[in-house]
PDB file of C-alpha atoms in Angstrom:
ATOM      1  CA  UNK A   1       0.000   0.000   0.000  1.00 87.00           C
ATOM      2  CA  UNK A   2       1.318   3.427  -1.003  1.00 85.00           C
ATOM      3  CA  UNK A   3       1.734   5.486   2.121  1.00 94.00           C
ATOM      4  CA  UNK A   4       3.637   7.970   4.233  1.00 97.00           C
ATOM      5  CA  UNK A   5       4.419   6.759   7.724  1.00 97.00           C
ATOM      6  CA  UNK A   6       5.452   8.779  10.745  1.00 98.00           C
ATOM      7  CA  UNK A   7       6.733   7.689  14.109  1.00 98.00           C
ATOM      8  CA  UNK A   8       5.954   8.204  16.853  1.00 97.00           C
ATOM      9  CA  UNK A   9       2.296   9.183  16.518  1.00 97.00           C
ATOM     10  CA  UNK A  10       2.206  10.729  19.973  1.00 97.00           C
ATOM     11  CA  UNK A  11       5.074  12.056  22.047  1.00 97.00           C
ATOM     12  CA  UNK A  12       5.286  13.882  25.344  1.00 97.00           C
ATOM     13  CA  UNK A  13       8.715  15.167  26.235  1.00 96.00           C
ATOM     14  CA  UNK A  14      10.444  17.822  28.325  1.00 97.00           C
ATOM     15  CA  UNK A  15      12.185  21.023  27.349  1.00 97.00           C
ATOM     16  CA  UNK A  16      15.673  20.501  25.993  1.00 96.00           C
ATOM     17  CA  UNK A  17      15.540  16.758  25.393  1.00 97.00           C
ATOM     18  CA  UNK A  18      16.533  16.071  21.799  1.00 97.00           C
ATOM     19  CA  UNK A  19      14.048  14.122  19.745  1.00 97.00           C
ATOM     20  CA  UNK A  20      13.587  12.826  16.219  1.00 98.00           C
ATOM     21  CA  UNK A  21      10.345  12.228  14.374  1.00 98.00           C
ATOM     22  CA  UNK A  22      10.783   9.812  11.510  1.00 98.00           C
ATOM     23  CA  UNK A  23       9.033  10.004   8.165  1.00 98.00           C
ATOM     24  CA  UNK A  24       9.155   7.402   5.432  1.00 98.00           C
ATOM     25  CA  UNK A  25       7.408   7.045   2.071  1.00 97.00           C
ATOM     26  CA  UNK A  26       7.233   4.020  -0.225  1.00 96.00           C
ATOM     27  CA  UNK A  27       6.182   5.803  -3.425  1.00 95.00           C
ATOM     28  CA  UNK A  28       9.653   6.752  -4.699  1.00 95.00           C
ATOM     29  CA  UNK A  29       8.687  10.412  -4.376  1.00 95.00           C
ATOM     30  CA  UNK A  30      11.321  13.073  -4.922  1.00 94.00           C
ATOM     31  CA  UNK A  31       9.706  15.833  -2.864  1.00 94.00           C
ATOM     32  CA  UNK A  32       9.161  15.602   0.878  1.00 96.00           C
ATOM     33  CA  UNK A  33       8.090  18.207   3.377  1.00 96.00           C
ATOM     34  CA  UNK A  34       7.335  18.806   7.034  1.00 98.00           C
ATOM     35  CA  UNK A  35       4.463  20.924   8.324  1.00 97.00           C
ATOM     36  CA  UNK A  36       3.174  21.899  11.706  1.00 98.00           C
ATOM     37  CA  UNK A  37      -0.486  22.593  12.347  1.00 97.00           C
ATOM     38  CA  UNK A  38      -1.646  24.900  15.112  1.00 95.00           C
ATOM     39  CA  UNK A  39      -5.151  26.197  15.889  1.00 90.00           C
ATOM     40  CA  UNK A  40      -5.781  29.519  14.192  1.00 87.00           C
ATOM     41  CA  UNK A  41      -2.493  29.354  12.283  1.00 90.00           C
ATOM     42  CA  UNK A  42      -3.185  26.463   9.948  1.00 89.00           C
ATOM     43  CA  UNK A  43      -0.548  24.305   8.304  1.00 94.00           C
ATOM     44  CA  UNK A  44       2.854  25.931   8.083  1.00 95.00           C
ATOM     45  CA  UNK A  45       5.788  24.499   6.178  1.00 94.00           C
ATOM     46  CA  UNK A  46       8.922  23.849   8.251  1.00 97.00           C
ATOM     47  CA  UNK A  47      11.378  22.347   5.768  1.00 97.00           C
ATOM     48  CA  UNK A  48      11.185  20.713   2.389  1.00 95.00           C
ATOM     49  CA  UNK A  49      13.436  18.542   0.265  1.00 95.00           C
ATOM     50  CA  UNK A  50      13.366  18.265  -3.499  1.00 92.00           C
ATOM     51  CA  UNK A  51      15.661  15.257  -3.598  1.00 93.00           C
ATOM     52  CA  UNK A  52      18.377  13.374  -1.731  1.00 94.00           C
ATOM     53  CA  UNK A  53      20.795  15.773  -0.036  1.00 93.00           C
ATOM     54  CA  UNK A  54      18.708  18.790  -1.144  1.00 93.00           C
ATOM     55  CA  UNK A  55      16.821  20.512   1.657  1.00 96.00           C
ATOM     56  CA  UNK A  56      15.589  24.047   2.180  1.00 94.00           C
ATOM     57  CA  UNK A  57      13.761  26.137   4.723  1.00 95.00           C
ATOM     58  CA  UNK A  58      10.054  26.619   4.706  1.00 93.00           C
ATOM     59  CA  UNK A  59       8.236  29.378   6.547  1.00 91.00           C
ATOM     60  CA  UNK A  60       8.951  28.324  10.150  1.00 96.00           C
ATOM     61  CA  UNK A  61      12.330  26.509  10.262  1.00 97.00           C
ATOM     62  CA  UNK A  62      13.650  27.906  13.560  1.00 97.00           C
ATOM     63  CA  UNK A  63      14.367  25.196  16.113  1.00 97.00           C
ATOM     64  CA  UNK A  64      14.212  22.343  13.613  1.00 98.00           C
ATOM     65  CA  UNK A  65      16.675  20.360  11.526  1.00 98.00           C
ATOM     66  CA  UNK A  66      16.153  17.847   8.755  1.00 98.00           C
ATOM     67  CA  UNK A  67      18.228  15.515   6.657  1.00 96.00           C
ATOM     68  CA  UNK A  68      17.613  13.598   3.434  1.00 97.00           C
ATOM     69  CA  UNK A  69      20.213  10.873   3.108  1.00 97.00           C
ATOM     70  CA  UNK A  70      17.890   8.420   1.412  1.00 96.00           C
ATOM     71  CA  UNK A  71      15.033   9.118  -0.943  1.00 96.00           C
ATOM     72  CA  UNK A  72      12.424   7.424   1.213  1.00 97.00           C
ATOM     73  CA  UNK A  73      13.274   8.995   4.601  1.00 98.00           C
ATOM     74  CA  UNK A  74      13.035  12.569   5.836  1.00 98.00           C
ATOM     75  CA  UNK A  75      13.442  12.790   9.624  1.00 98.00           C
ATOM     76  CA  UNK A  76      12.611  15.929  11.592  1.00 98.00           C
ATOM     77  CA  UNK A  77      15.011  16.701  14.437  1.00 98.00           C
ATOM     78  CA  UNK A  78      14.346  18.960  17.393  1.00 98.00           C
ATOM     79  CA  UNK A  79      17.745  19.486  19.025  1.00 96.00           C
ATOM     80  CA  UNK A  80      16.393  21.337  22.069  1.00 97.00           C
ATOM     81  CA  UNK A  81      12.597  21.300  22.086  1.00 97.00           C
ATOM     82  CA  UNK A  82      10.707  24.131  23.726  1.00 97.00           C
ATOM     83  CA  UNK A  83       7.022  24.410  24.740  1.00 97.00           C
ATOM     84  CA  UNK A  84       6.255  26.596  21.703  1.00 97.00           C
ATOM     85  CA  UNK A  85       7.028  23.564  19.536  1.00 98.00           C
ATOM     86  CA  UNK A  86       4.042  21.740  20.970  1.00 98.00           C
ATOM     87  CA  UNK A  87       2.008  21.058  17.855  1.00 97.00           C
ATOM     88  CA  UNK A  88       0.634  18.516  15.383  1.00 98.00           C
ATOM     89  CA  UNK A  89       3.282  17.642  12.812  1.00 98.00           C
ATOM     90  CA  UNK A  90       2.666  16.251   9.345  1.00 98.00           C
ATOM     91  CA  UNK A  91       5.126  14.817   6.898  1.00 98.00           C
ATOM     92  CA  UNK A  92       4.135  14.837   3.220  1.00 96.00           C
ATOM     93  CA  UNK A  93       5.559  13.655  -0.061  1.00 95.00           C
ATOM     94  CA  UNK A  94       4.862  14.213  -3.735  1.00 93.00           C
ATOM     95  CA  UNK A  95       6.170  12.842  -6.992  1.00 90.00           C
ATOM     96  CA  UNK A  96       7.953  16.096  -7.838  1.00 84.00           C
ATOM     97  CA  UNK A  97       7.687  19.788  -7.035  1.00 81.00           C
ATOM     98  CA  UNK A  98       4.417  20.849  -5.478  1.00 77.00           C
ATOM     99  CA  UNK A  99       3.105  22.582  -8.572  1.00 76.00           C
ATOM    100  CA  UNK A 100       0.442  20.336 -10.061  1.00 73.00           C
ATOM    101  CA  UNK A 101       1.405  17.401  -7.875  1.00 83.00           C
ATOM    102  CA  UNK A 102      -0.658  15.930  -5.080  1.00 88.00           C
ATOM    103  CA  UNK A 103       1.015  15.841  -1.687  1.00 91.00           C
ATOM    104  CA  UNK A 104       0.356  12.693   0.297  1.00 94.00           C
ATOM    105  CA  UNK A 105       0.298  13.314   4.018  1.00 96.00           C
ATOM    106  CA  UNK A 106       1.315  11.030   6.821  1.00 97.00           C
ATOM    107  CA  UNK A 107      -1.035  10.404   9.763  1.00 97.00           C
ATOM    108  CA  UNK A 108       0.508  13.113  11.926  1.00 97.00           C
ATOM    109  CA  UNK A 109       2.579  13.227  15.113  1.00 98.00           C
ATOM    110  CA  UNK A 110       1.148  15.015  18.098  1.00 97.00           C
ATOM    111  CA  UNK A 111       4.032  16.455  20.120  1.00 98.00           C
ATOM    112  CA  UNK A 112       3.755  17.965  23.577  1.00 98.00           C
ATOM    113  CA  UNK A 113       6.790  19.681  25.098  1.00 97.00           C
ATOM    114  CA  UNK A 114       6.497  20.328  28.834  1.00 96.00           C
TER     115      UNK A 114
ATOM    116  CA  UNK B   1      -1.434  40.591   5.625  1.00 58.00           C
ATOM    117  CA  UNK B   2      -1.718  36.821   5.543  1.00 66.00           C
ATOM    118  CA  UNK B   3      -0.426  35.222   2.367  1.00 90.00           C
ATOM    119  CA  UNK B   4      -3.429  32.939   1.954  1.00 94.00           C
ATOM    120  CA  UNK B   5      -6.726  33.960   3.541  1.00 94.00           C
ATOM    121  CA  UNK B   6      -9.857  31.962   4.138  1.00 94.00           C
ATOM    122  CA  UNK B   7     -12.959  32.622   6.156  1.00 85.00           C
ATOM    123  CA  UNK B   8     -12.619  30.287   9.131  1.00 80.00           C
ATOM    124  CA  UNK B   9     -16.348  29.656   9.326  1.00 83.00           C
ATOM    125  CA  UNK B  10     -18.100  27.631  10.454  1.00 91.00           C
ATOM    126  CA  UNK B  11     -20.093  27.555   7.254  1.00 95.00           C
ATOM    127  CA  UNK B  12     -23.373  25.681   7.527  1.00 96.00           C
ATOM    128  CA  UNK B  13     -25.092  24.451   4.370  1.00 96.00           C
ATOM    129  CA  UNK B  14     -28.253  22.334   4.030  1.00 97.00           C
ATOM    130  CA  UNK B  15     -27.861  18.890   2.537  1.00 97.00           C
ATOM    131  CA  UNK B  16     -28.308  19.002  -1.237  1.00 97.00           C
ATOM    132  CA  UNK B  17     -27.400  22.682  -1.534  1.00 97.00           C
ATOM    133  CA  UNK B  18     -24.261  24.233  -3.024  1.00 97.00           C
ATOM    134  CA  UNK B  19     -21.400  25.012  -0.655  1.00 97.00           C
ATOM    135  CA  UNK B  20     -19.128  27.853  -1.722  1.00 96.00           C
ATOM    136  CA  UNK B  21     -15.665  28.201  -0.209  1.00 97.00           C
ATOM    137  CA  UNK B  22     -13.416  31.143  -0.923  1.00 96.00           C
ATOM    138  CA  UNK B  23      -9.712  31.895  -0.734  1.00 96.00           C
ATOM    139  CA  UNK B  24      -7.584  34.920  -1.562  1.00 96.00           C
ATOM    140  CA  UNK B  25      -3.797  35.039  -1.891  1.00 95.00           C
ATOM    141  CA  UNK B  26      -1.284  37.859  -1.880  1.00 94.00           C
ATOM    142  CA  UNK B  27       1.599  36.610  -4.076  1.00 90.00           C
ATOM    143  CA  UNK B  28       0.917  37.414  -7.727  1.00 90.00           C
ATOM    144  CA  UNK B  29       3.664  34.986  -8.746  1.00 87.00           C
ATOM    145  CA  UNK B  30       1.803  32.006  -7.325  1.00 88.00           C
ATOM    146  CA  UNK B  31       1.628  29.145  -9.773  1.00 85.00           C
ATOM    147  CA  UNK B  32      -0.627  26.357  -8.532  1.00 92.00           C
ATOM    148  CA  UNK B  33      -3.685  26.320  -6.329  1.00 94.00           C
ATOM    149  CA  UNK B  34      -4.986  23.429  -4.310  1.00 95.00           C
ATOM    150  CA  UNK B  35      -7.975  22.473  -2.233  1.00 96.00           C
ATOM    151  CA  UNK B  36      -7.434  19.906   0.505  1.00 96.00           C
ATOM    152  CA  UNK B  37     -10.065  18.418   2.780  1.00 97.00           C
ATOM    153  CA  UNK B  38      -9.275  17.522   6.377  1.00 97.00           C
ATOM    154  CA  UNK B  39     -11.610  15.535   8.566  1.00 97.00           C
ATOM    155  CA  UNK B  40     -11.287  16.049  12.296  1.00 93.00           C
ATOM    156  CA  UNK B  41      -8.273  14.177  13.641  1.00 90.00           C
ATOM    157  CA  UNK B  42      -7.121  13.108  10.187  1.00 95.00           C
ATOM    158  CA  UNK B  43      -4.510  14.265   7.715  1.00 96.00           C
ATOM    159  CA  UNK B  44      -5.301  16.491   4.739  1.00 96.00           C
ATOM    160  CA  UNK B  45      -6.240  14.874   1.434  1.00 95.00           C
ATOM    161  CA  UNK B  46      -6.291  16.503  -1.986  1.00 94.00           C
ATOM    162  CA  UNK B  47      -9.635  17.322  -3.584  1.00 95.00           C
ATOM    163  CA  UNK B  48      -8.377  19.141  -6.655  1.00 93.00           C
ATOM    164  CA  UNK B  49      -5.821  21.574  -8.012  1.00 92.00           C
ATOM    165  CA  UNK B  50      -5.987  24.272 -10.650  1.00 93.00           C
ATOM    166  CA  UNK B  51      -3.404  26.503 -12.337  1.00 89.00           C
ATOM    167  CA  UNK B  52      -5.213  28.155 -15.221  1.00 91.00           C
ATOM    168  CA  UNK B  53      -7.802  30.888 -14.997  1.00 94.00           C
ATOM    169  CA  UNK B  54     -11.342  29.652 -15.197  1.00 95.00           C
ATOM    170  CA  UNK B  55     -13.227  26.654 -13.904  1.00 96.00           C
ATOM    171  CA  UNK B  56     -12.180  23.060 -13.395  1.00 96.00           C
ATOM    172  CA  UNK B  57     -14.796  20.452 -12.614  1.00 97.00           C
ATOM    173  CA  UNK B  58     -14.412  17.043 -11.025  1.00 95.00           C
ATOM    174  CA  UNK B  59     -17.635  15.304 -10.110  1.00 96.00           C
ATOM    175  CA  UNK B  60     -19.497  17.418  -7.566  1.00 97.00           C
ATOM    176  CA  UNK B  61     -16.539  19.737  -7.099  1.00 98.00           C
ATOM    177  CA  UNK B  62     -15.658  22.821  -9.142  1.00 98.00           C
ATOM    178  CA  UNK B  63     -12.577  24.928  -8.571  1.00 97.00           C
ATOM    179  CA  UNK B  64     -12.543  28.472  -9.896  1.00 97.00           C
ATOM    180  CA  UNK B  65      -9.427  30.593 -10.354  1.00 96.00           C
ATOM    181  CA  UNK B  66      -9.178  34.306 -11.071  1.00 96.00           C
ATOM    182  CA  UNK B  67      -5.538  35.354 -11.064  1.00 94.00           C
ATOM    183  CA  UNK B  68      -6.315  39.013 -11.763  1.00 94.00           C
ATOM    184  CA  UNK B  69      -8.360  39.186  -8.564  1.00 94.00           C
ATOM    185  CA  UNK B  70      -6.044  36.720  -6.740  1.00 95.00           C
ATOM    186  CA  UNK B  71      -9.008  34.622  -5.836  1.00 95.00           C
ATOM    187  CA  UNK B  72      -9.693  30.906  -5.874  1.00 97.00           C
ATOM    188  CA  UNK B  73     -12.897  29.180  -4.857  1.00 97.00           C
ATOM    189  CA  UNK B  74     -14.351  25.715  -4.445  1.00 97.00           C
ATOM    190  CA  UNK B  75     -17.969  24.867  -5.117  1.00 97.00           C
ATOM    191  CA  UNK B  76     -19.479  21.663  -3.812  1.00 98.00           C
ATOM    192  CA  UNK B  77     -22.747  20.733  -5.499  1.00 98.00           C
ATOM    193  CA  UNK B  78     -25.373  18.462  -3.941  1.00 98.00           C
ATOM    194  CA  UNK B  79     -23.667  18.740  -0.549  1.00 97.00           C
ATOM    195  CA  UNK B  80     -23.649  15.576   1.534  1.00 97.00           C
ATOM    196  CA  UNK B  81     -23.143  15.126   5.296  1.00 96.00           C
ATOM    197  CA  UNK B  82     -19.848  13.377   4.430  1.00 96.00           C
ATOM    198  CA  UNK B  83     -18.617  16.705   3.029  1.00 97.00           C
ATOM    199  CA  UNK B  84     -18.545  18.106   6.573  1.00 97.00           C
ATOM    200  CA  UNK B  85     -14.859  18.833   7.154  1.00 97.00           C
ATOM    201  CA  UNK B  86     -12.311  21.630   7.154  1.00 96.00           C
ATOM    202  CA  UNK B  87     -11.290  22.766   3.676  1.00 97.00           C
ATOM    203  CA  UNK B  88      -7.762  24.048   3.223  1.00 97.00           C
ATOM    204  CA  UNK B  89      -6.716  26.311   0.386  1.00 96.00           C
ATOM    205  CA  UNK B  90      -3.035  26.022  -0.579  1.00 95.00           C
ATOM    206  CA  UNK B  91      -0.942  28.070  -2.973  1.00 94.00           C
ATOM    207  CA  UNK B  92       2.477  27.287  -4.407  1.00 90.00           C
ATOM    208  CA  UNK B  93       5.215  29.861  -4.899  1.00 83.00           C
ATOM    209  CA  UNK B  94       6.704  30.877  -8.260  1.00 71.00           C
ATOM    210  CA  UNK B  95       9.176  27.990  -8.365  1.00 74.00           C
ATOM    211  CA  UNK B  96       6.606  25.469  -7.138  1.00 76.00           C
ATOM    212  CA  UNK B  97       8.951  24.595  -4.297  1.00 79.00           C
ATOM    213  CA  UNK B  98       6.870  25.735  -1.362  1.00 86.00           C
ATOM    214  CA  UNK B  99       3.239  25.426  -0.444  1.00 89.00           C
ATOM    215  CA  UNK B 100       1.432  27.953   1.731  1.00 92.00           C
ATOM    216  CA  UNK B 101      -1.847  26.970   3.337  1.00 94.00           C
ATOM    217  CA  UNK B 102      -4.726  29.077   4.524  1.00 95.00           C
ATOM    218  CA  UNK B 103      -6.112  28.475   7.991  1.00 94.00           C
ATOM    219  CA  UNK B 104      -9.062  26.521   6.586  1.00 95.00           C
ATOM    220  CA  UNK B 105     -12.846  26.878   6.486  1.00 96.00           C
ATOM    221  CA  UNK B 106     -14.911  24.529   8.592  1.00 96.00           C
ATOM    222  CA  UNK B 107     -17.919  23.316   6.633  1.00 97.00           C
ATOM    223  CA  UNK B 108     -20.936  21.630   8.196  1.00 97.00           C
ATOM    224  CA  UNK B 109     -23.629  20.036   6.045  1.00 97.00           C
ATOM    225  CA  UNK B 110     -26.960  19.990   7.836  1.00 96.00           C
ATOM    226  CA  UNK B 111     -29.137  16.932   7.088  1.00 93.00           C
TER     227      UNK B 111
END
């Protein structure tokens, strides 16, 4: 089944404790992206990657890191999480650039930073 | 000014009627325009996209784009209770590298 998977689905952590949210897709998609969704602010793009070893900042990259060493994986790293990073995170992938291409979203990761 | 604006709703529409959802955007260089549907607690899923001025129809859904007015809309004909969801408008930048979402319009179809 074609899908985007994220792990973990739920995470409660404390300020400053490094964490990684994994994202994997099995559709051989070139483009992958991370979003966060907050009430009243909608979905905001954190980072995106147009191919292996090619990543760039979205609209809200502060406090996050990403890497794209393999085509299928695009982990999101929070080196020192803070409470303002409490949010619902979505990973997405598409065949190529977003223009004219459907983005397939993962199920989401709900992160709480205490 | 927000880059992509939507009325947050809630928008209530009787079953069988036409639901009209609107979106405006600020970047005149925007290339592609998308409508995603998100059910409560679920991830967004694509309904349709459009990149040329005019109308694009797919079943009960019609997307309308007016680049001069920087306006994109989604019409849902013969609304069904299963259409009750939040509808997200998304706009790509000039290079089609980034996608900017509106905050979404919550639609409720009343049986």
